[in-house]
GROMACS .gro file of C-alpha atoms in nm:
model
  236
    1ARG     CA    1  15.072  28.293  -0.247
    2PRO     CA    2  14.741  28.391  -0.079
    3PRO     CA    3  14.429  28.316  -0.283
    4GLN     CA    4  14.304  28.589  -0.510
    5GLY     CA    5  14.042  28.820  -0.360
    6THR     CA    6  14.167  28.799  -0.002
    7GLN     CA    7  14.359  29.048   0.207
    8PRO     CA    8  14.681  28.933   0.379
    9PRO     CA    9  14.678  29.002   0.753
   10GLY     CA   10  14.820  29.341   0.841
   11GLY     CA   11  14.872  29.439   0.479
   12GLN     CA   12  14.693  29.581   0.179
   13PRO     CA   13  14.468  29.381  -0.052
   14PRO     CA   14  14.635  29.230  -0.360
   15ARG     CA   15  14.680  29.467  -0.651
   16GLY     CA   16  14.373  29.482  -0.872
   17GLN     CA   17  14.143  29.351  -0.599
   18ALA     CA   18  13.908  29.598  -0.430
   19GLN     CA   19  13.893  29.579  -0.053
   20GLN     CA   20  13.563  29.459   0.089
   21ARG     CA   21  13.403  29.755   0.266
   22PRO     CA   22  13.116  29.759   0.513
   23PRO     CA   23  12.781  29.827   0.346
   24GLN     CA   24  12.696  30.193   0.312
   25SER     CA   25  12.366  30.342   0.416
   26PRO     CA   26  12.114  30.380   0.135
   27GLN     CA   27  12.035  30.733   0.035
   28ARG     CA   28  11.711  30.860   0.179
   29PRO     CA   29  11.470  30.993  -0.082
   30PRO     CA   30  11.432  31.372  -0.095
   31GLN     CA   31  11.203  31.497   0.180
   32SER     CA   32  11.025  31.759  -0.021
   33GLY     CA   33  10.677  31.637   0.062
   34PRO     CA   34  10.447  31.384  -0.100
   35VAL     CA   35  10.419  31.403  -0.477
   36ARG     CA   36  10.068  31.475  -0.594
   37THR     CA   37   9.950  31.238  -0.866
   38ASP     CA   38   9.580  31.340  -0.877
   39ALA     CA   39   9.632  31.679  -1.042
   40PRO     CA   40   9.306  31.829  -1.176
   41PRO     CA   41   9.259  31.897  -1.547
   42PRO     CA   42   9.379  32.235  -1.680
   43LEU     CA   43   9.145  32.533  -1.655
   44PRO     CA   44   8.946  32.627  -1.965
   45PRO     CA   45   9.078  32.927  -2.156
   46GLY     CA   46   8.982  33.256  -1.991
   47GLN     CA   47   8.884  33.103  -1.656
   48GLN     CA   48   9.066  33.244  -1.353
   49PRO     CA   49   9.222  33.005  -1.100
   50PRO     CA   50   9.061  32.995  -0.755
   51THR     CA   51   9.178  33.220  -0.478
   52ALA     CA   52   9.468  33.057  -0.297
   53ILE     CA   53   9.402  32.938   0.058
   54ILE     CA   54   9.746  32.834   0.176
   55GLY     CA   55   9.866  32.598   0.444
   56ILE     CA   56  10.225  32.511   0.539
   57VAL     CA   57  10.366  32.185   0.672
   58ASP     CA   58  10.721  32.105   0.784
   59VAL     CA   59  10.767  31.753   0.646
   60PRO     CA   60  11.105  31.680   0.814
   61GLU     CA   61  10.959  31.783   1.150
   62VAL     CA   62  10.658  31.555   1.095
   63GLN     CA   63  10.895  31.268   1.019
   64ARG     CA   64  11.105  31.347   1.326
   65VAL     CA   65  10.809  31.309   1.563
   66SER     CA   66  10.645  31.025   1.368
   67ASN     CA   67  10.627  30.699   1.563
   68ALA     CA   68  10.630  30.494   1.243
   69PHE     CA   69  10.928  30.681   1.104
   70THR     CA   70  11.121  30.631   1.429
   71GLN     CA   71  11.038  30.259   1.428
   72VAL     CA   72  11.160  30.217   1.071
   73ARG     CA   73  11.479  30.417   1.131
   74GLU     CA   74  11.570  30.214   1.440
   75GLU     CA   75  11.502  29.883   1.267
   76ILE     CA   76  11.710  29.976   0.962
   77GLU     CA   77  11.997  30.092   1.182
   78ARG     CA   78  11.976  29.766   1.377
   79ARG     CA   79  11.998  29.563   1.055
   80ARG     CA   80  12.291  29.766   0.923
   81THR     CA   81  12.481  29.724   1.250
   82ARG     CA   82  12.419  29.349   1.250
   83LEU     CA   83  12.536  29.325   0.888
   84ASN     CA   84  12.856  29.518   0.961
   85ASP     CA   85  12.928  29.303   1.268
   86ASP     CA   86  12.878  28.983   1.068
   87LEU     CA   87  13.105  29.115   0.794
   88GLN     CA   88  13.383  29.198   1.040
   89ARG     CA   89  13.362  28.851   1.196
   90GLU     CA   90  13.374  28.680   0.857
   91GLN     CA   91  13.675  28.886   0.747
   92GLY     CA   92  13.847  28.782   1.072
   93ARG     CA   93  13.788  28.416   0.982
   94TRP     CA   94  13.941  28.477   0.638
   95ARG     CA   95  14.255  28.622   0.795
   96GLU     CA   96  14.282  28.331   1.037
   97GLU     CA   97  14.253  28.082   0.752
   98GLN     CA   98  14.520  28.270   0.554
   99GLN     CA   99  14.754  28.259   0.852
  100ARG     CA  100  14.689  27.888   0.902
  101LEU     CA  101  14.748  27.822   0.535
  102GLY     CA  102  15.074  28.018   0.542
  103ALA     CA  103  15.197  27.822   0.844
  104GLU     CA  104  15.117  27.487   0.680
  105ARG     CA  105  15.246  27.578   0.335
  106ALA     CA  106  15.577  27.395   0.378
  107THR     CA  107  15.402  27.070   0.472
  108LEU     CA  108  15.153  27.068   0.182
  109THR     CA  109  15.201  26.939  -0.166
  110ALA     CA  110  15.139  27.167  -0.461
  111GLU     CA  111  14.801  27.004  -0.527
  112GLN     CA  112  14.694  27.027  -0.162
  113LEU     CA  113  14.794  27.392  -0.154
  114ARG     CA  114  14.593  27.468  -0.468
  115ASN     CA  115  14.288  27.289  -0.326
  116ARG     CA  116  14.309  27.476   0.003
  117GLU     CA  117  14.347  27.809  -0.177
  118ARG     CA  118  14.054  27.728  -0.406
  119GLU     CA  119  13.834  27.634  -0.112
  120LEU     CA  120  13.916  27.957   0.068
  121GLN     CA  121  13.854  28.165  -0.244
  122ASP     CA  122  13.517  27.993  -0.301
  123ARG     CA  123  13.422  28.061   0.059
  124ILE     CA  124  13.513  28.429   0.026
  125THR     CA  125  13.322  28.463  -0.301
  126ASP     CA  126  13.009  28.304  -0.155
  127ALA     CA  127  13.026  28.519   0.159
  128GLN     CA  128  13.068  28.839  -0.042
  129ARG     CA  129  12.762  28.750  -0.251
  130ILE     CA  130  12.558  28.684   0.064
  131PHE     CA  131  12.661  29.016   0.218
  132ARG     CA  132  12.577  29.204  -0.103
  133ASP     CA  133  12.233  29.039  -0.110
  134ARG     CA  134  12.174  29.129   0.254
  135GLN     CA  135  12.277  29.490   0.192
  136ARG     CA  136  12.046  29.512  -0.108
  137GLY     CA  137  11.760  29.368   0.097
  138ILE     CA  138  11.812  29.626   0.373
  139GLU     CA  139  11.809  29.909   0.121
  140GLN     CA  140  11.491  29.780  -0.042
  141ALA     CA  141  11.320  29.738   0.296
  142ALA     CA  142  11.413  30.095   0.389
  143GLN     CA  143  11.279  30.237   0.063
  144GLN     CA  144  10.953  30.040   0.085
  145ALA     CA  145  10.894  30.144   0.447
  146LEU     CA  146  10.963  30.510   0.374
  147SER     CA  147  10.731  30.492   0.075
  148GLN     CA  148  10.449  30.364   0.297
  149ILE     CA  149  10.502  30.650   0.540
  150GLU     CA  150  10.506  30.906   0.259
  151GLN     CA  151  10.180  30.770   0.119
  152ALA     CA  152  10.015  30.786   0.461
  153LEU     CA  153  10.150  31.138   0.508
  154GLY     CA  154  10.003  31.245   0.174
  155VAL     CA  155   9.660  31.117   0.279
  156VAL     CA  156   9.680  31.300   0.612
  157ILE     CA  157   9.786  31.626   0.449
  158ARG     CA  158   9.490  31.610   0.211
  159GLN     CA  159   9.256  31.538   0.504
  160VAL     CA  160   9.386  31.837   0.700
  161ALA     CA  161   9.362  32.059   0.393
  162SER     CA  162   9.006  31.947   0.321
  163SER     CA  163   8.898  32.006   0.682
  164ARG     CA  164   9.020  32.369   0.659
  165ASN     CA  165   8.916  32.438   0.298
  166ILE     CA  166   9.282  32.476   0.199
  167ASN     CA  167   9.355  32.442  -0.170
  168MET     CA  168   9.734  32.490  -0.163
  169MET     CA  169   9.971  32.319   0.083
  170LEU     CA  170  10.335  32.425   0.072
  171PRO     CA  171  10.640  32.259   0.231
  172ARG     CA  172  10.800  32.471   0.501
  173GLY     CA  173  11.137  32.466   0.327
  174VAL     CA  174  11.021  32.681   0.036
  175VAL     CA  175  10.856  32.950   0.251
  176ILE     CA  176  11.069  33.242   0.367
  177PHE     CA  177  10.814  33.397   0.603
  178ASN     CA  178  10.465  33.316   0.722
  179ASP     CA  179  10.231  33.390   1.010
  180ALA     CA  180  10.186  33.114   1.264
  181GLY     CA  181   9.827  33.051   1.155
  182PHE     CA  182   9.942  32.910   0.822
  183ASP     CA  183  10.160  32.638   0.980
  184LEU     CA  184   9.969  32.310   1.021
  185THR     CA  185  10.270  32.091   1.105
  186GLU     CA  186  10.154  31.996   1.454
  187GLU     CA  187   9.806  31.895   1.338
  188VAL     CA  188   9.948  31.689   1.052
  189ALA     CA  189  10.194  31.516   1.288
  190GLN     CA  190   9.922  31.429   1.538
  191ARG     CA  191   9.695  31.287   1.271
  192LEU     CA  192   9.978  31.084   1.119
  193ASN     CA  193  10.066  30.928   1.456
  194ALA     CA  194   9.699  30.850   1.513
  195SER     CA  195   9.660  30.679   1.174
  196LEU     CA  196  10.000  30.506   1.141
  197THR     CA  197  10.192  30.386   1.443
  198ARG     CA  198  10.404  30.109   1.285
  199VAL     CA  199  10.510  29.986   0.943
  200ALA     CA  200  10.519  29.612   0.874
  201MET     CA  201  10.867  29.524   0.749
  202PRO     CA  202  10.967  29.188   0.595
  203PRO     CA  203  11.222  28.981   0.785
  204GLU     CA  204  11.584  29.023   0.684
  205GLU     CA  205  11.696  28.758   0.437
  206GLY     CA  206  12.003  28.549   0.513
  207VAL     CA  207  11.977  28.599   0.890
  208PRO     CA  208  11.859  28.328   1.130
  209ALA     CA  209  11.535  28.409   1.305
  210ALA     CA  210  11.706  28.401   1.645
  211ALA     CA  211  11.960  28.662   1.533
  212ALA     CA  212  11.703  28.882   1.359
  213THR     CA  213  11.484  28.905   1.669
  214PRO     CA  214  11.625  29.120   1.950
  215PRO     CA  215  11.663  28.917   2.269
  216ALA     CA  216  11.388  28.979   2.517
  217THR     CA  217  11.483  29.130   2.848
  218PRO     CA  218  11.445  28.858   3.112
  219ARG     CA  219  11.204  28.936   3.388
  220PRO     CA  220  11.346  28.929   3.739
  221THR     CA  221  11.236  28.626   3.931
  222ALA     CA  222  11.148  28.635   4.298
  223PRO     CA  223  11.383  28.441   4.526
  224PRO     CA  224  11.244  28.113   4.657
  225ALA     CA  225  11.056  28.136   4.983
  226PRO     CA  226  11.261  28.021   5.282
  227THR     CA  227  11.168  27.680   5.414
  228ALA     CA  228  11.099  27.625   5.780
  229PRO     CA  229  11.365  27.430   5.971
  230PRO     CA  230  11.273  27.070   6.053
  231ALA     CA  231  11.102  27.022   6.386
  232PRO     CA  232  11.313  26.858   6.656
  233PRO     CA  233  11.224  26.495   6.733
  234ARG     CA  234  10.975  26.449   7.010
  235ARG     CA  235  11.089  26.280   7.328
  236ASN     CA  236  10.872  26.025   7.491
   0.00000   0.00000   0.00000
């Protein structure tokens, strides 16, 4: 009998045991623009609100051309791919151990068989916990990095609005029609790239430093210079 929590090779997982699936991508927070937390106090009774001076910014487009956003997206995708590859390799080792255990079953005593099954189950349980922790760490790193970009974007939007005396900035997604002069997406994107080029991300937990760092591309080396042939011996 294969240990509980493992999947026999070529078959379905035991009844009642969920199959280990590759980690899923964390959901990206809604891209509806930075949330304003410095709202002014309400107007006194009878006072009219100021005349609206409107600007429009396409937040998804700003993120698309953002150097920091691209850096974070590529790093998160790299970590997810590495996690999935490690998970597939570990599941292959589980199957190999199950096959080895099945082949040696007739030569093992009942106590030896129980010990081997317990060891394999403990190994699977520990590995599943490690993979869950790594997945959780990747999701947290993604959320923290995106939060930093959103905060920087909020600062840039307020700077652009202040420089143009704009008192109302709307996300492009809620506007049906506007003249081109209202759209400040390009200016916001340029200022964001100038102020934030990269986001510092913590190293991935549970991964050796050598595996977490992409291998550097070796520089081509010049071939050794040819040596001159030895001079013939002089005759007297």
